[in-house]
Short mmCIF file of C-alpha atoms and ligand atoms in Angstrom, two decimals:
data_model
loop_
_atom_site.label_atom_id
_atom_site.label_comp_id
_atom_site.label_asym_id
_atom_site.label_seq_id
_atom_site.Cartn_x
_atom_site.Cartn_y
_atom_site.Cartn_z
CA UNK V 12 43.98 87.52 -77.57
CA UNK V 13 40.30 87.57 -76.24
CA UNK V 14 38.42 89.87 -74.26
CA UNK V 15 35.17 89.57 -72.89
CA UNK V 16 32.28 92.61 -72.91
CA UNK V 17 29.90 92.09 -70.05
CA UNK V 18 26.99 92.73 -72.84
CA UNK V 19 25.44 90.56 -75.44
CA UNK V 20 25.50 89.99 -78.98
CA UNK V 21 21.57 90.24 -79.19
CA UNK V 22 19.45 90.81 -76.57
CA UNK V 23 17.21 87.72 -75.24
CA UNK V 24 14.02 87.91 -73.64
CA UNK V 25 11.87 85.03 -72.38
CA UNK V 26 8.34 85.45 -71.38
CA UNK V 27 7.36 82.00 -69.85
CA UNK V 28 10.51 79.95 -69.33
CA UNK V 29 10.04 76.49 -70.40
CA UNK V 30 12.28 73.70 -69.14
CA UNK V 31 11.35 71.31 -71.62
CA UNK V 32 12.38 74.22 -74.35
CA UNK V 33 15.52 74.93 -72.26
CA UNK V 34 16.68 71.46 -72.80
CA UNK V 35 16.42 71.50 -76.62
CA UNK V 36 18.37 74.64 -76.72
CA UNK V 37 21.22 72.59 -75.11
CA UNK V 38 21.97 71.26 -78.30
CA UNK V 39 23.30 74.29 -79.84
CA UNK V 40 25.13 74.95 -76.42
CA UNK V 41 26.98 71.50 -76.33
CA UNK V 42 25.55 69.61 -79.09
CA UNK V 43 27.20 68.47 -82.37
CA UNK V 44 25.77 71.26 -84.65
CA UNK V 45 26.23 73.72 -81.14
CA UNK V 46 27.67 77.34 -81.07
CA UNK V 47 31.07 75.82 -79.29
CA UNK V 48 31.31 73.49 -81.75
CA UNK V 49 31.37 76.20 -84.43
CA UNK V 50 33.52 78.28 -82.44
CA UNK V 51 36.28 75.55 -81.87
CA UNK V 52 36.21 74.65 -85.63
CA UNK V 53 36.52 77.84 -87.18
CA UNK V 54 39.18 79.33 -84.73
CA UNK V 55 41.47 75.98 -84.94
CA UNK V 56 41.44 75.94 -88.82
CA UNK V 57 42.35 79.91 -88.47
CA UNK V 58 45.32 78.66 -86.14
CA UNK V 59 46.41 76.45 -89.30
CA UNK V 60 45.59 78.65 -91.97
CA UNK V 61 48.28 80.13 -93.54
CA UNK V 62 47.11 82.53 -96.12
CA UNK V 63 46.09 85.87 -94.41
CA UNK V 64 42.52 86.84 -96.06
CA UNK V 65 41.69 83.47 -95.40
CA UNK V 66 42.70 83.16 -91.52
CA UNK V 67 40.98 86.69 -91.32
CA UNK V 68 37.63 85.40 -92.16
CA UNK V 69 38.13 82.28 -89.69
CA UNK V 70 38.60 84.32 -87.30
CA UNK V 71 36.42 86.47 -87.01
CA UNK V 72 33.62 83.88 -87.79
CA UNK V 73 35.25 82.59 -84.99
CA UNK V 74 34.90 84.75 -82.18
CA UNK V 75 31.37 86.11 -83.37
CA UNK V 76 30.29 82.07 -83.04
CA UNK V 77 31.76 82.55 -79.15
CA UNK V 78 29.38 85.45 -78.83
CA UNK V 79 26.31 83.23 -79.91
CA UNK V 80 27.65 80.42 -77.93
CA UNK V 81 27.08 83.63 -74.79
CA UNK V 82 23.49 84.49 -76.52
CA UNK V 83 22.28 81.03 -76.76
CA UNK V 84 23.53 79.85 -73.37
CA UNK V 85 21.67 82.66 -71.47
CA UNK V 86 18.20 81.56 -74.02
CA UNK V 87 18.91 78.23 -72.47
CA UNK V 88 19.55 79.31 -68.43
CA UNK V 89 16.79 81.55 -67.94
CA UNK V 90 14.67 78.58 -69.44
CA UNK V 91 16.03 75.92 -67.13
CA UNK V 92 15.94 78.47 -64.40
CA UNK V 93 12.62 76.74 -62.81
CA UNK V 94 14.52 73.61 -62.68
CA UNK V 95 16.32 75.20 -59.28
CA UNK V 96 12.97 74.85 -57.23
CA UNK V 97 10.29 72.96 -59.32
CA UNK V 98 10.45 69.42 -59.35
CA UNK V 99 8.06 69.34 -62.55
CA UNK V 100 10.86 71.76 -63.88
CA UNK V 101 13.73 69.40 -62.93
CA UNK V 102 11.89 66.44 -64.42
CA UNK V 103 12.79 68.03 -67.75
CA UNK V 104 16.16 67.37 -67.28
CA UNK V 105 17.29 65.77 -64.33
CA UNK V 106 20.96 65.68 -65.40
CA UNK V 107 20.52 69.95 -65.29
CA UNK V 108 18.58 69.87 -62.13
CA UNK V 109 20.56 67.71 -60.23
CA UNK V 110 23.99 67.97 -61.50
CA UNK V 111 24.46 71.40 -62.74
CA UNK V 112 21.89 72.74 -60.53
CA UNK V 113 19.56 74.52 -62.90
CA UNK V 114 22.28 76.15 -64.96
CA UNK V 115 23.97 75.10 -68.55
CA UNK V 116 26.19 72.76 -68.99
CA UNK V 117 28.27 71.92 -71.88
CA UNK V 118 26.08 68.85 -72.94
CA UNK V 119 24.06 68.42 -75.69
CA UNK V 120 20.04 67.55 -75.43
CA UNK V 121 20.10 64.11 -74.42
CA UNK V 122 23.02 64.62 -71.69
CA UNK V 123 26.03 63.72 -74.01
CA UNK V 124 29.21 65.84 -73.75
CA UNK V 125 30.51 67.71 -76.16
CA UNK V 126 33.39 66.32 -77.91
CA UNK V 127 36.30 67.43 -79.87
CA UNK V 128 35.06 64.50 -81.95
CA UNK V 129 32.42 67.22 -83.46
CA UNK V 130 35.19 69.09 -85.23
CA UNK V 131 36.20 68.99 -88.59
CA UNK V 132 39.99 70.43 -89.15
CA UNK V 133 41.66 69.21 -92.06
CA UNK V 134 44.60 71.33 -92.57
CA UNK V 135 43.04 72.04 -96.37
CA UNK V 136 41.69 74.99 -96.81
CA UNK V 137 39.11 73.92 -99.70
CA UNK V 138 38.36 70.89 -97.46
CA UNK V 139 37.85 72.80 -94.33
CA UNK V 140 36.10 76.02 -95.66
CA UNK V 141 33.34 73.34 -97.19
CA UNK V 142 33.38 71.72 -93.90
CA UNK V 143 32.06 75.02 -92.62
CA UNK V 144 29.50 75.93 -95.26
CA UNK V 145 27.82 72.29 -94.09
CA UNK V 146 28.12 73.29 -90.38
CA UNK V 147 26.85 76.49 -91.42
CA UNK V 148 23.99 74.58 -93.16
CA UNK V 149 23.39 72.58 -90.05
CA UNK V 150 23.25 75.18 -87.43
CA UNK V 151 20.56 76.72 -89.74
CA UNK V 152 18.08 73.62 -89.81
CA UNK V 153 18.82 73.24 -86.46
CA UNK V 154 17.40 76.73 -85.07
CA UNK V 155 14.58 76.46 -87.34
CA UNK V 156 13.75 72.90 -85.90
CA UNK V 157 13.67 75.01 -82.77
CA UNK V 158 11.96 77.74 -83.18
CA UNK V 159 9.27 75.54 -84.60
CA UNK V 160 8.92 73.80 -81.12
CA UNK V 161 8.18 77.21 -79.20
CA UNK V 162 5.81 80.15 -79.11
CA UNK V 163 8.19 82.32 -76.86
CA UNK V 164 8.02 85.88 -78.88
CA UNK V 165 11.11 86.76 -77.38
CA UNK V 166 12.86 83.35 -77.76
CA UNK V 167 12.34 83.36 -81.45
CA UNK V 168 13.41 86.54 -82.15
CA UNK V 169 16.73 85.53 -80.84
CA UNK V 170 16.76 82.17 -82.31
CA UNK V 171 16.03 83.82 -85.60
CA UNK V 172 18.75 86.10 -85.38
CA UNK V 173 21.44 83.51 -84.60
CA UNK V 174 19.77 81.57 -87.46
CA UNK V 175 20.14 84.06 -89.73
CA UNK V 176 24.24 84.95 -88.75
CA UNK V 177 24.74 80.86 -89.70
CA UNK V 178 23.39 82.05 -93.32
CA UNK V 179 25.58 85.16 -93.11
CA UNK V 180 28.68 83.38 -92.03
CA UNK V 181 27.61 80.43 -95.08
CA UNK V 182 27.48 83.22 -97.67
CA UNK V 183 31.42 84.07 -96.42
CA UNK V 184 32.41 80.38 -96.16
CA UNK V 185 31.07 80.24 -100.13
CA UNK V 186 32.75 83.42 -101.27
CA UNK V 187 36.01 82.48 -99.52
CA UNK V 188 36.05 79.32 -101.30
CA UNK V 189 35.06 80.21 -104.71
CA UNK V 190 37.57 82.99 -104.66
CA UNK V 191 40.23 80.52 -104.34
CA UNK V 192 39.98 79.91 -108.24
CA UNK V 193 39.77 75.91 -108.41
CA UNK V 194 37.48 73.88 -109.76
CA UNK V 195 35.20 72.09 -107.32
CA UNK V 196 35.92 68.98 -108.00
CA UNK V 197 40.05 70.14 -107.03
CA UNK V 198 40.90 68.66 -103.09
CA UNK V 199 44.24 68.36 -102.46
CA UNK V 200 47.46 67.93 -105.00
CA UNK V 201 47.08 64.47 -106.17
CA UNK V 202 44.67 64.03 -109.40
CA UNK V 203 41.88 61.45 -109.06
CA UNK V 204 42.61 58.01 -111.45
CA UNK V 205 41.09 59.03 -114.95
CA UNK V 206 40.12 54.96 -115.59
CA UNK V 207 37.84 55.54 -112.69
CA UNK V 208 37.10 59.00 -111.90
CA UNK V 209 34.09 59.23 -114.29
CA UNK V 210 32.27 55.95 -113.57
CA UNK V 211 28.75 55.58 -112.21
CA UNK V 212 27.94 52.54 -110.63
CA UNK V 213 24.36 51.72 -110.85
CA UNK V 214 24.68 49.88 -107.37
CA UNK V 215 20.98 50.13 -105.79
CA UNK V 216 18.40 48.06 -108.80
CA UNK V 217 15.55 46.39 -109.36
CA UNK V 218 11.79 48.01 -108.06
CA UNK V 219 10.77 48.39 -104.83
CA UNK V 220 7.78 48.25 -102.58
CA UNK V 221 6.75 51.76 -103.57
CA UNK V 222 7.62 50.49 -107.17
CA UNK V 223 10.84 53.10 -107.01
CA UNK V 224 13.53 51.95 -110.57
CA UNK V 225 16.58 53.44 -111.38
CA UNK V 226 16.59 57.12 -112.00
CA UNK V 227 18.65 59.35 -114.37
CA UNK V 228 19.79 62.74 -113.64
CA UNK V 229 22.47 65.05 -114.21
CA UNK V 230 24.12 63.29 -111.29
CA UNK V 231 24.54 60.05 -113.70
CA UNK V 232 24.05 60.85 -117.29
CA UNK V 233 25.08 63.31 -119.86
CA UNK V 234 28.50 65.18 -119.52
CA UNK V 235 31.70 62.74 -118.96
CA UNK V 236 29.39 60.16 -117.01
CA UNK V 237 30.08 56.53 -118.06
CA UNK V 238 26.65 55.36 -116.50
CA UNK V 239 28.20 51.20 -115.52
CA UNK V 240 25.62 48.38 -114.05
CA UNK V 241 26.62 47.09 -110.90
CA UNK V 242 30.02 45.68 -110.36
CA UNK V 243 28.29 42.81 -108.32
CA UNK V 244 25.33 42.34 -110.63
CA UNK V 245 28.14 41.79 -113.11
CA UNK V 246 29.69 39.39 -111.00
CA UNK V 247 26.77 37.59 -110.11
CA UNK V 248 25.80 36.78 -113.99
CA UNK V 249 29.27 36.09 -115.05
CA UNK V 250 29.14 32.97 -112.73
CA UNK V 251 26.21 31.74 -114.66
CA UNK V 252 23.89 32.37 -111.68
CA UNK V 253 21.80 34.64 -112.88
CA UNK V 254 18.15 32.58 -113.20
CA UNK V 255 19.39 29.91 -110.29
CA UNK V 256 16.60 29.59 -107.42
CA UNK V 257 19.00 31.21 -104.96
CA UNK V 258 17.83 34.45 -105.90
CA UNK V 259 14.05 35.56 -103.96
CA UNK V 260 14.07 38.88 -105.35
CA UNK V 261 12.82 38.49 -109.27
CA UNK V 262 12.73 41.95 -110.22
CA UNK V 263 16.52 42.14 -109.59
CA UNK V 264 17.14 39.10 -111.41
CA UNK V 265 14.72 40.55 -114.48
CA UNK V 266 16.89 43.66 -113.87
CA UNK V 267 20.40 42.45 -114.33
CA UNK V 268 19.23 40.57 -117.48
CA UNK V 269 18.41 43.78 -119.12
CA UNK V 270 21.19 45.10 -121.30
CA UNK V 271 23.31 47.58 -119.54
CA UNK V 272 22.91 50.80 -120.82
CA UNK V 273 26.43 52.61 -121.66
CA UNK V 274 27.01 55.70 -122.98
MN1 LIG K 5 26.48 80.59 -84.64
MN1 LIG K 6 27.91 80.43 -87.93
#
């Protein structure tokens, strides 16, 4: 059941409204990292979810990401606002001006709408909850990319508050999931293939332009890592075409002739 207060989640001020500004803060209205988008996502998986703590927490998250969708869409009208008289305002946005008449719609920056394509509802609650600490992640870098495009005191006070709810509801997401008790490498029932599971394909070699090589890092080496040169480097010199003029690129010849280090 929902209910709607006529007040809002944070208060928003706006000195000098600024169409251009009002436009960027359409995509977290109706854009792909956007406040609906969170909204949908989190409430749907709660629909699905069937363990109680869990469906709790989604939510709530939820219905306070409803809230900010109400915060940031007032930011973004009383920027756009101009764009009701001003021609200079409209051409900001003319899809605003002249279709929605000044006011929000539920479009995203460049005039896309949203989509139920933006969600991410798995039905797996390790798969969805990390899901949502990424969404989390991207709602965060989003409001900082725009709060560093305006000087509006009160704007960024609100944007920063928003911003810092995504790291709120991200510290919840993480708690929720690590007090499930698998390991993080557990999704689903089905265990992964052991003859392939621990395999790392060297598949990007040779030296580039910026003379970047292959690097090594906990992310390839040490632990169970088998480090294994490319499947298709392998293939390649197992035809015997390893030195043949077909190859331009030297280094990755010179590179596949090197002895493939195994642990
Ligand atoms: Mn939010
Ligand atoms: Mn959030």
């Amino acid at each position: 059941m929902y209910h709607h207060l006529k007040k809002l989640m944070y208060t928003v001020r706006v000195g000098t409204p600024d169409p251009k500004f009002g436009n960027m803060l359409l995509e977290q209205f109706g854009g792909a990292n956007g406040e609906l988008a969170a909204a949908m996502q989190y409430s749907i998986q709660g629909l699905n979810c069937d363990d109680p703590g869990r469906k709790d927490l989604l939510m709530d998250i939820g219905t306070e990401e409803l809230s900010h969708l109400e915060v940031v869409g007032t930011l973004a009208r009383m920027h756009l606002k101009p764009m009701k008289k001003s021609r200079t305002a409209a051409e900001a946005d003319p899809l605003v001006a002249i279709v929605g008449g000044g006011g929000v719609s539920l479009n995203n920056s460049e005039g896309n709408p949203w989509t139920a394509d933006y969600l991410k509802i798995s039905g797996q609650m390790e798969v969805d909850l990390r899901n949502n600490i990424a969404a989390e992640a991207r709602a965060k870098i989003t409001y900082e990319n725009l709060i560093n495009f305006t000087e509006d005191a009160g704007t960024i006070d609100a944007l920063n508050f928003l911003m810092t709810r995504e790291i709120t509801h991200m510290k919840a997401f993480m708690l929720a999931l690590d007090s499930m008790g698998i390991g993080p490498l557990t999704i689903g029932k089905l265990p992964p293939n052991p003859e392939w599971v621990n395999k790392y394909f060297n598949d990007s070699t040779g030296t580039g332009d910026d003379g970047e090589t292959d690097q090594r890092g906990p992310w390839n080496e040490g632990g169970d890592w088998e480090y294994v040169q490319s499947p298709a480097i392998e293939a390649f010199k197992s035809q015997g075409n390893g030195s043949t003029r077909h190859v331009s690129e030297s280094s990755a010849t010179a590179e596949a002739r090197k002895p493939v280090s195994r642990r």
